[in-house]
PDB file of C-alpha atoms in Angstrom:
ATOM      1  CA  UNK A1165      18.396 110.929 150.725  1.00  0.00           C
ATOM      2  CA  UNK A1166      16.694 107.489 151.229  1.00  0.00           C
ATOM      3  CA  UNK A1167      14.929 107.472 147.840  1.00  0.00           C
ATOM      4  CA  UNK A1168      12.154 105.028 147.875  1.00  0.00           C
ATOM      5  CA  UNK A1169      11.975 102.947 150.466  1.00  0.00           C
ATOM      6  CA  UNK A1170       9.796  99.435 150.994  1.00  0.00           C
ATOM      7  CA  UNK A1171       8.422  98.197 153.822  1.00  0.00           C
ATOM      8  CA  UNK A1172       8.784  95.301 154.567  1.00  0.00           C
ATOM      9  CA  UNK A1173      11.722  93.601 153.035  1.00  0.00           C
ATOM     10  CA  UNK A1174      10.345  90.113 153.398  1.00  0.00           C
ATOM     11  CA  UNK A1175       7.217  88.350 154.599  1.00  0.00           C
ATOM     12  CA  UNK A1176       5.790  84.933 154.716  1.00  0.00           C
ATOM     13  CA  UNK A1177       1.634  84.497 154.953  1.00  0.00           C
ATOM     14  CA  UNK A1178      -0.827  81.971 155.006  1.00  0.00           C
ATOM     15  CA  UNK A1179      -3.531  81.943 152.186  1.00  0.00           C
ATOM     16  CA  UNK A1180      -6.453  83.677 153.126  1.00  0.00           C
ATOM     17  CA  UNK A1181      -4.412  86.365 155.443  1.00  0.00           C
ATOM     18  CA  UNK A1182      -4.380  89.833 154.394  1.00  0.00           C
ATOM     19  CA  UNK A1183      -1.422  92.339 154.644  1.00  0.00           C
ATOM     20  CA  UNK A1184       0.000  95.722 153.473  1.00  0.00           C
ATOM     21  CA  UNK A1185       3.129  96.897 151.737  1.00  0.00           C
ATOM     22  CA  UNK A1186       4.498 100.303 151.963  1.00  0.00           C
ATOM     23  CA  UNK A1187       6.333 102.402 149.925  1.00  0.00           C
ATOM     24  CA  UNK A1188       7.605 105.957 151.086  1.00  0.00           C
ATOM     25  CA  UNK A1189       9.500 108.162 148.303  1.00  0.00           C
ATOM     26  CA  UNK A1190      11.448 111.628 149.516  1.00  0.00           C
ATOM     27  CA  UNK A1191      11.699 112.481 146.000  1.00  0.00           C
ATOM     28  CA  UNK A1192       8.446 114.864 146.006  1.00  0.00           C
ATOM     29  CA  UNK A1193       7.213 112.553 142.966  1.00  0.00           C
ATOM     30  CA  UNK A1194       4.215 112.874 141.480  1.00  0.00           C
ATOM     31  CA  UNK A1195       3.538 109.299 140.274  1.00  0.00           C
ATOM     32  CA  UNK A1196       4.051 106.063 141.766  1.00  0.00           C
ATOM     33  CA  UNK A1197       3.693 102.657 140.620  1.00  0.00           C
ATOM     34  CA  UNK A1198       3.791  98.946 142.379  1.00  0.00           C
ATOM     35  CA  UNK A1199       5.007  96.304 140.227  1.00  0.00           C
ATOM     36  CA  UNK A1200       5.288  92.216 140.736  1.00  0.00           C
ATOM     37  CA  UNK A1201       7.937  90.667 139.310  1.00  0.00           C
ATOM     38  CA  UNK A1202       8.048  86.742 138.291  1.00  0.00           C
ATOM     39  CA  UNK A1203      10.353  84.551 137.401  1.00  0.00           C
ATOM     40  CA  UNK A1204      10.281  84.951 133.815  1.00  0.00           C
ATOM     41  CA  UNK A1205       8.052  87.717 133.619  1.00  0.00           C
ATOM     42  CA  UNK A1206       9.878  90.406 133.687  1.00  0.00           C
ATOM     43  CA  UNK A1207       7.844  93.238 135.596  1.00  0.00           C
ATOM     44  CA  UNK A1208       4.126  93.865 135.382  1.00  0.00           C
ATOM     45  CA  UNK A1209       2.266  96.956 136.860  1.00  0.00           C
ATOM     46  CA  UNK A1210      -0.436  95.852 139.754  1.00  0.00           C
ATOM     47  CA  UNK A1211      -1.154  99.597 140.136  1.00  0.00           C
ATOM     48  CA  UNK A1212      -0.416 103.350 139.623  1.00  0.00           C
ATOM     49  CA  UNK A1213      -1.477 106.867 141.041  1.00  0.00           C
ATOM     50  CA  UNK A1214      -0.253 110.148 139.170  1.00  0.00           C
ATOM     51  CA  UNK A1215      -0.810 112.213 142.185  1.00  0.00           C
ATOM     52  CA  UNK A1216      -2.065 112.117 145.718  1.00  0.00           C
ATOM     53  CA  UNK A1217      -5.883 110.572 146.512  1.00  0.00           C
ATOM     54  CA  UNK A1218      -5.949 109.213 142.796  1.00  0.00           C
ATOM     55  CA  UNK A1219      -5.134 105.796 142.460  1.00  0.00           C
ATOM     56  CA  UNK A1220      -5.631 103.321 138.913  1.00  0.00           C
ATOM     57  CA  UNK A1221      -5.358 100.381 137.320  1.00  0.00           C
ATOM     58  CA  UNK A1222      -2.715  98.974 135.902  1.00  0.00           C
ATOM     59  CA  UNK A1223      -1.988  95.202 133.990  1.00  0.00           C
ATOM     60  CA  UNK A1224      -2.316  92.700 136.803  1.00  0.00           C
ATOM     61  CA  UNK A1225      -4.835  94.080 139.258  1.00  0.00           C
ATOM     62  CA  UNK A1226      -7.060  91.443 140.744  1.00  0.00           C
ATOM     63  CA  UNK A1227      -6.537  90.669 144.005  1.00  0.00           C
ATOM     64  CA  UNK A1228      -4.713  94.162 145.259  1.00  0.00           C
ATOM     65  CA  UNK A1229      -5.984  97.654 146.327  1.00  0.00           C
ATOM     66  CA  UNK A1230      -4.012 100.444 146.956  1.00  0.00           C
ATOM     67  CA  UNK A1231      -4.402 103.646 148.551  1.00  0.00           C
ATOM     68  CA  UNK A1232      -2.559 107.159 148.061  1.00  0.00           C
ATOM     69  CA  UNK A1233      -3.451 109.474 151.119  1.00  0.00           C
ATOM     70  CA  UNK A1234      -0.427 111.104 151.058  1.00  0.00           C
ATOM     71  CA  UNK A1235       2.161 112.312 148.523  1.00  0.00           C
ATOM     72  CA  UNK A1236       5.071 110.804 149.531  1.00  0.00           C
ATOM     73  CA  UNK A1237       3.264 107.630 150.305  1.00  0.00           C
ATOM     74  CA  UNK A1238       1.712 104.429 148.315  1.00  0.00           C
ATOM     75  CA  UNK A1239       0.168 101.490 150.065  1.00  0.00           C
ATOM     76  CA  UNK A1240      -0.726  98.147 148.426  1.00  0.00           C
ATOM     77  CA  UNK A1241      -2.987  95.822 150.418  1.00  0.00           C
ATOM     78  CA  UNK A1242      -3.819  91.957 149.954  1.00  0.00           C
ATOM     79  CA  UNK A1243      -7.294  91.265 151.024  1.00  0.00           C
ATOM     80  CA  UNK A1244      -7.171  87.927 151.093  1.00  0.00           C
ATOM     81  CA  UNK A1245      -3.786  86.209 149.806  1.00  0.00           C
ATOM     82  CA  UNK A1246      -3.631  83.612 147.659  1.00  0.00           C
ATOM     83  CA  UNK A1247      -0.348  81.266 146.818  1.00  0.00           C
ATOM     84  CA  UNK A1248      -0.519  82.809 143.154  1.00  0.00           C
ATOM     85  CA  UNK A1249       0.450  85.992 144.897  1.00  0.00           C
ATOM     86  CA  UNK A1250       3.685  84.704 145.794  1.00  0.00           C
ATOM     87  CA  UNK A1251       6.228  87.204 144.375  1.00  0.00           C
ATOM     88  CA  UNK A1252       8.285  90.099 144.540  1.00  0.00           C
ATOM     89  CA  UNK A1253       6.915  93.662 144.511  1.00  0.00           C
ATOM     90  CA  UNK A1254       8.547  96.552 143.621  1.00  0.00           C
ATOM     91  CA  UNK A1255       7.464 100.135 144.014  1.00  0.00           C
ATOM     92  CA  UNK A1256       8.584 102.593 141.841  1.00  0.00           C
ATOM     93  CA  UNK A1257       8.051 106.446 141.539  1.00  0.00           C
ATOM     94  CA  UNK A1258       8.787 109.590 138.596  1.00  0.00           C
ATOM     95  CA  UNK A1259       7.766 112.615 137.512  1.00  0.00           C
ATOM     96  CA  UNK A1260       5.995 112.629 134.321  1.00  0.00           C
ATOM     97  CA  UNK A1261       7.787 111.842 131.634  1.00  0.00           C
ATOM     98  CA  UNK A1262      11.396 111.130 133.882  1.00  0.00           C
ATOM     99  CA  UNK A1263      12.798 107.676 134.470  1.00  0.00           C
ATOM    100  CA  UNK A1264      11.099 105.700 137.533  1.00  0.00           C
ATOM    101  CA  UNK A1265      12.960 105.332 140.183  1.00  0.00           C
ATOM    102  CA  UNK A1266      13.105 101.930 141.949  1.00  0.00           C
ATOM    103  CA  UNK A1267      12.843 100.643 145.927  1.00  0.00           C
ATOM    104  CA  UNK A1268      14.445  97.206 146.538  1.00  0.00           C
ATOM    105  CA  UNK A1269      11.832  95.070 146.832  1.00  0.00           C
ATOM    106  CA  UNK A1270       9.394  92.874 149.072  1.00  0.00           C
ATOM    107  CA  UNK A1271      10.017  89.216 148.837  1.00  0.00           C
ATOM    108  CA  UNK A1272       6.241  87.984 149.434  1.00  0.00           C
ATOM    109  CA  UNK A1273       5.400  84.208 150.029  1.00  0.00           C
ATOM    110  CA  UNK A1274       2.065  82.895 150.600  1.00  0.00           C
ATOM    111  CA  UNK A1275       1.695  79.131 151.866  1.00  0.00           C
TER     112      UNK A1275
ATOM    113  CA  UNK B 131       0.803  91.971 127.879  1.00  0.00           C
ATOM    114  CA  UNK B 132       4.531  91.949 127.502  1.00  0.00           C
ATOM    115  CA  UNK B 133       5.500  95.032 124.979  1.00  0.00           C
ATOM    116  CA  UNK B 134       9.052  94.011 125.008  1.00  0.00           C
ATOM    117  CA  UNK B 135      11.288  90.964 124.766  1.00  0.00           C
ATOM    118  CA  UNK B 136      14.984  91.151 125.049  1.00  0.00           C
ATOM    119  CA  UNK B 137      17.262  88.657 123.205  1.00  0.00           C
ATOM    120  CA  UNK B 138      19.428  87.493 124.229  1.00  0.00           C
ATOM    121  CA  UNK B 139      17.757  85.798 127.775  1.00  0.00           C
ATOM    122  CA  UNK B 140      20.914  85.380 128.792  1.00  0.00           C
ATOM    123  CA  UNK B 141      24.733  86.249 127.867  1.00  0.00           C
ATOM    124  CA  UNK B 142      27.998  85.206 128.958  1.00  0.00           C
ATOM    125  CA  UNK B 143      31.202  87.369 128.041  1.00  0.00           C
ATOM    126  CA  UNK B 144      34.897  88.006 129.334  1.00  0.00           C
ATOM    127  CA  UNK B 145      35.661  91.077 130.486  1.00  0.00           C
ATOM    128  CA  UNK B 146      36.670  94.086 128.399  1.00  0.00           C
ATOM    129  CA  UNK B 147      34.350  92.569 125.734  1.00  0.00           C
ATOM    130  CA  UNK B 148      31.656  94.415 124.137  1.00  0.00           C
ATOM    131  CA  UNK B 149      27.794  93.124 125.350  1.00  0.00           C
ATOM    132  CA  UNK B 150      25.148  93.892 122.979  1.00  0.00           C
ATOM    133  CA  UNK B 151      21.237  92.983 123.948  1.00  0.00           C
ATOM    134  CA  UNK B 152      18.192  93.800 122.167  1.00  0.00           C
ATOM    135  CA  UNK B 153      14.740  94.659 122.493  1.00  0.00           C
ATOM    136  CA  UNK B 154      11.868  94.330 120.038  1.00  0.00           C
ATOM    137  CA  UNK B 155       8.123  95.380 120.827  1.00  0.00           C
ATOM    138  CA  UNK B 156       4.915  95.117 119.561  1.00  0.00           C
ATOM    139  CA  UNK B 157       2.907  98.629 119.351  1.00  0.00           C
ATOM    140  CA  UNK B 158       3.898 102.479 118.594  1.00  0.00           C
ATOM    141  CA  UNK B 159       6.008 104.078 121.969  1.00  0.00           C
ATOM    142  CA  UNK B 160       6.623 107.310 123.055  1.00  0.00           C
ATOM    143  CA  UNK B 161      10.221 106.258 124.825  1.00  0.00           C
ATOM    144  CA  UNK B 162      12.291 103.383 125.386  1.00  0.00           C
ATOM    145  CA  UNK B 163      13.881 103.047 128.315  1.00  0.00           C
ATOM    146  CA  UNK B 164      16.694 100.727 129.465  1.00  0.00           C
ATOM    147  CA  UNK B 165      16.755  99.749 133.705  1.00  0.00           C
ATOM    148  CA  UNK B 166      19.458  97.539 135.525  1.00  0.00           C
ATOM    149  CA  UNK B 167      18.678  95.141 137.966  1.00  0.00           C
ATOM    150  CA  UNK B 168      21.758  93.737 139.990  1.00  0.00           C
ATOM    151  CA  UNK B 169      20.333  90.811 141.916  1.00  0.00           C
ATOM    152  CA  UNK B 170      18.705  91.119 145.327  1.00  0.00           C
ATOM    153  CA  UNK B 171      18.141  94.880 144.421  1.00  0.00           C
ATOM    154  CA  UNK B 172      15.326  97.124 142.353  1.00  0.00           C
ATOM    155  CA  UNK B 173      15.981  98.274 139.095  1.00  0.00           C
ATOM    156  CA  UNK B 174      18.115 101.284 138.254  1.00  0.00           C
ATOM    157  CA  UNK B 175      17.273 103.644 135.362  1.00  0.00           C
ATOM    158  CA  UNK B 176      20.191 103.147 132.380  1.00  0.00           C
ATOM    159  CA  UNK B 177      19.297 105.496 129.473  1.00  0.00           C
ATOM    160  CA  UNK B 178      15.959 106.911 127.712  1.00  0.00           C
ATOM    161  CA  UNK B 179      15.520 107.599 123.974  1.00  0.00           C
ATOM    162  CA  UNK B 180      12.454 108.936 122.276  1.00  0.00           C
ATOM    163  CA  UNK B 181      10.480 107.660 119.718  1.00  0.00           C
ATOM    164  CA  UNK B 182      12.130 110.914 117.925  1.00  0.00           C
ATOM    165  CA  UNK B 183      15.381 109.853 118.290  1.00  0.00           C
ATOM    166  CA  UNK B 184      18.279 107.422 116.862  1.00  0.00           C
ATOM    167  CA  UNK B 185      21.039 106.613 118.990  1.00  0.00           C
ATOM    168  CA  UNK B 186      22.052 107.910 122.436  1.00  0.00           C
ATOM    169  CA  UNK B 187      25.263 107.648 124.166  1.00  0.00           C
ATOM    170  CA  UNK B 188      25.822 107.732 128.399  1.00  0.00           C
ATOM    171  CA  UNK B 189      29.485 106.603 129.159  1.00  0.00           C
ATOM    172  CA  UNK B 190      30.344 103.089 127.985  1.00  0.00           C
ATOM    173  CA  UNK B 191      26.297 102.726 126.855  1.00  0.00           C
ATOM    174  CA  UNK B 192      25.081 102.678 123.773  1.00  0.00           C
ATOM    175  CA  UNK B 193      21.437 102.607 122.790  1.00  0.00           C
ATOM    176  CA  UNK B 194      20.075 102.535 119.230  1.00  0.00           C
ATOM    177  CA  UNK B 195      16.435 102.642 118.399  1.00  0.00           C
ATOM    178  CA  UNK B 196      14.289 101.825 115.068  1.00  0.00           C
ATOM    179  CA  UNK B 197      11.010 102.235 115.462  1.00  0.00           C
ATOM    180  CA  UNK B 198      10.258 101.421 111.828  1.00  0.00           C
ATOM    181  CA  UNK B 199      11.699  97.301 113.202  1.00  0.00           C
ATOM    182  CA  UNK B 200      10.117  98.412 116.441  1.00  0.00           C
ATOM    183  CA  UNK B 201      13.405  97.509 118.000  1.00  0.00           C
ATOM    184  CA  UNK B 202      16.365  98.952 120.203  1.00  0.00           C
ATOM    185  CA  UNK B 203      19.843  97.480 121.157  1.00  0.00           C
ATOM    186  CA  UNK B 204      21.823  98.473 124.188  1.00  0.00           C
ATOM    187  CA  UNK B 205      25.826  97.901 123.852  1.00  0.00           C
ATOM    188  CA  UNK B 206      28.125  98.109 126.883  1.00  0.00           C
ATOM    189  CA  UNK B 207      31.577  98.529 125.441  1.00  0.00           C
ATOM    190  CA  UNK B 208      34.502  97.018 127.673  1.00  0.00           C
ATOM    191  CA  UNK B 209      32.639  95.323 129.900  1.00  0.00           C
ATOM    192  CA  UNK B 210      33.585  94.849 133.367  1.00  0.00           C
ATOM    193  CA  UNK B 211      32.933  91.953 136.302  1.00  0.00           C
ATOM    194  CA  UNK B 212      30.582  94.698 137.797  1.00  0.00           C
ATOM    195  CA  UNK B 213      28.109  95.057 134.473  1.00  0.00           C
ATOM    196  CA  UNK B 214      26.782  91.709 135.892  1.00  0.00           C
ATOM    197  CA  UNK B 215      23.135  91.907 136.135  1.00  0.00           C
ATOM    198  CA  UNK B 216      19.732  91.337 133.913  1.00  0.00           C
ATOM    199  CA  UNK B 217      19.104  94.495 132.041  1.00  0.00           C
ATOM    200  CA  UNK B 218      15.745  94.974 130.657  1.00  0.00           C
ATOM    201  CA  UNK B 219      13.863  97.441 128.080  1.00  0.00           C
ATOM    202  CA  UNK B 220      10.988  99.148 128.945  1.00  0.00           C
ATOM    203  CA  UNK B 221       8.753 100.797 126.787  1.00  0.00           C
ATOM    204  CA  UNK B 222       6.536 104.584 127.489  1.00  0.00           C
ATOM    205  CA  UNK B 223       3.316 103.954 125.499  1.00  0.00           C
ATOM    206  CA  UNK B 224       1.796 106.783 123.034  1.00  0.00           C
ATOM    207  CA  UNK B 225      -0.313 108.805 125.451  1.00  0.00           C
ATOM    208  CA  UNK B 226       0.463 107.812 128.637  1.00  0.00           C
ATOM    209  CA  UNK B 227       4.086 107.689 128.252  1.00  0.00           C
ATOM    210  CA  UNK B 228       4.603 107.370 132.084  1.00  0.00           C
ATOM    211  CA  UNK B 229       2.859 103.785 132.123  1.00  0.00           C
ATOM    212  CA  UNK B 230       6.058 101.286 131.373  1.00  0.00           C
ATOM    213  CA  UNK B 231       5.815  97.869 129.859  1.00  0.00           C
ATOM    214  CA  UNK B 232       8.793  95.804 130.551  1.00  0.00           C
ATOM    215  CA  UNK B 233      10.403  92.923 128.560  1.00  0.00           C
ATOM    216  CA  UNK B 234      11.369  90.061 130.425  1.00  0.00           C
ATOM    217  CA  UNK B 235      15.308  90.946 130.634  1.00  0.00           C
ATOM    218  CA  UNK B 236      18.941  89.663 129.396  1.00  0.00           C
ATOM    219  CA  UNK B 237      20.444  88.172 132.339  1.00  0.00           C
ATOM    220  CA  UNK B 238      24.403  89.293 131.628  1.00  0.00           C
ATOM    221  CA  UNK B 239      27.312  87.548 132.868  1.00  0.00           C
ATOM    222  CA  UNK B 240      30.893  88.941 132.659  1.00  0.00           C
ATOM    223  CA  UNK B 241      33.487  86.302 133.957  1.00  0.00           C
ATOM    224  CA  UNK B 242      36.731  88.558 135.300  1.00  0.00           C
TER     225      UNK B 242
END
């Protein structure tokens, strides 16, 4: 039982280059969520989606789109990175109501 | 927005000591959650209490909540070299009580 699992684990990009996280849960979840988390910051929410093909928006948007096609799947896609987007993401999923569960991270740096 | 901020930022105990950390936030909540984050690695889920509730227990954990300070402490009794990590508060809004809004973490230390 993987739980949720992020792909990739790190990744280094040039502004202006455009890339896609993954996150894959095998928890049958309805909701997922992709956080960024700062130094300081603690975590904010980019984006959410409460059940496949629905998708919203969450504190920290700008600059991110995401896509739920399938269930067990949430994608979060950089158009066009920028060095402000240097962070770490997490993706996280629940049922309604339950306790998120967490995947460990993508280490993102844009130069 | 942050909803919550934990105070501590950071702590620094001996082991078998007791490590208390608390959260205050800003508007009404649903839930309060609690997460571990052990660095390197995502954040596990500690305890929950609802806006309904007083205190909750889960092994060595603790959590109180009063929602008329609009606050919640989380005490780890005899701590141990492995409690090392930040711990953070998260808080389940009124209506959409799956949307968390996390403080920005206690960063604990327990020296062996």
């Amino acid at each position: 039982n993987a739980g949720v699992t992020q792909t990739p684990k790190f990744r280094v990009l040039k502004t202006g280059q455009s890339m896609t996280l993954l996150c894959a849960q095998d928890m049958n979840h309805e909701y997922m969520y992709w956080y960024r988390q700062d130094p300081g910051m603690g975590l904010r929410l980019i984006h959410y989606s409460v059940g496949e093909g629905t998708t919203a928006k969450g504190e920290v948007p700008d600059g991110y789109n995401v896509s739920r096609l399938k269930k067990q799947n949430f994608l979060l896609g950089l158009e066009s990175a920028a060095p402000s987007q240097t962070s770490v993401y997490f993706c996280a999923s629940s049922y309604q109501n339950q306790p998120q569960h967490f995947g460990d991270g993508t280490r993102l740096s844009i130069l | 927005s942050q909803q919550g901020e934990e105070d501590p930022q950071a702590l620094s105990i001996q082991e078998g000591e007791n490590a208390t950390m608390n959260c205050s936030y800003k508007t009404s909540i649903n839930n309060l959650q609690w997460y571990r984050q052990n660095s390197g690695r995502g954040l596990v889920h500690l305890i929950l209490i609802r806006s309904n509730e007083r205190e909750k227990h889960s092994g060595r954990l603790r959590v109180t909540l009063d929602t008329s300070k609009k606050s919640s402490s989380l005490l780890i009794t005899a701590s141990r070299a492995a409690d090392t990590a930040s711990y953070f508060c998260a808080t389940g809004g009124v209506g959409s009580n799956y949307k968390l809004t996390f403080g920005k973490g206690t960063l604990l230390t327990v020296n062996p």
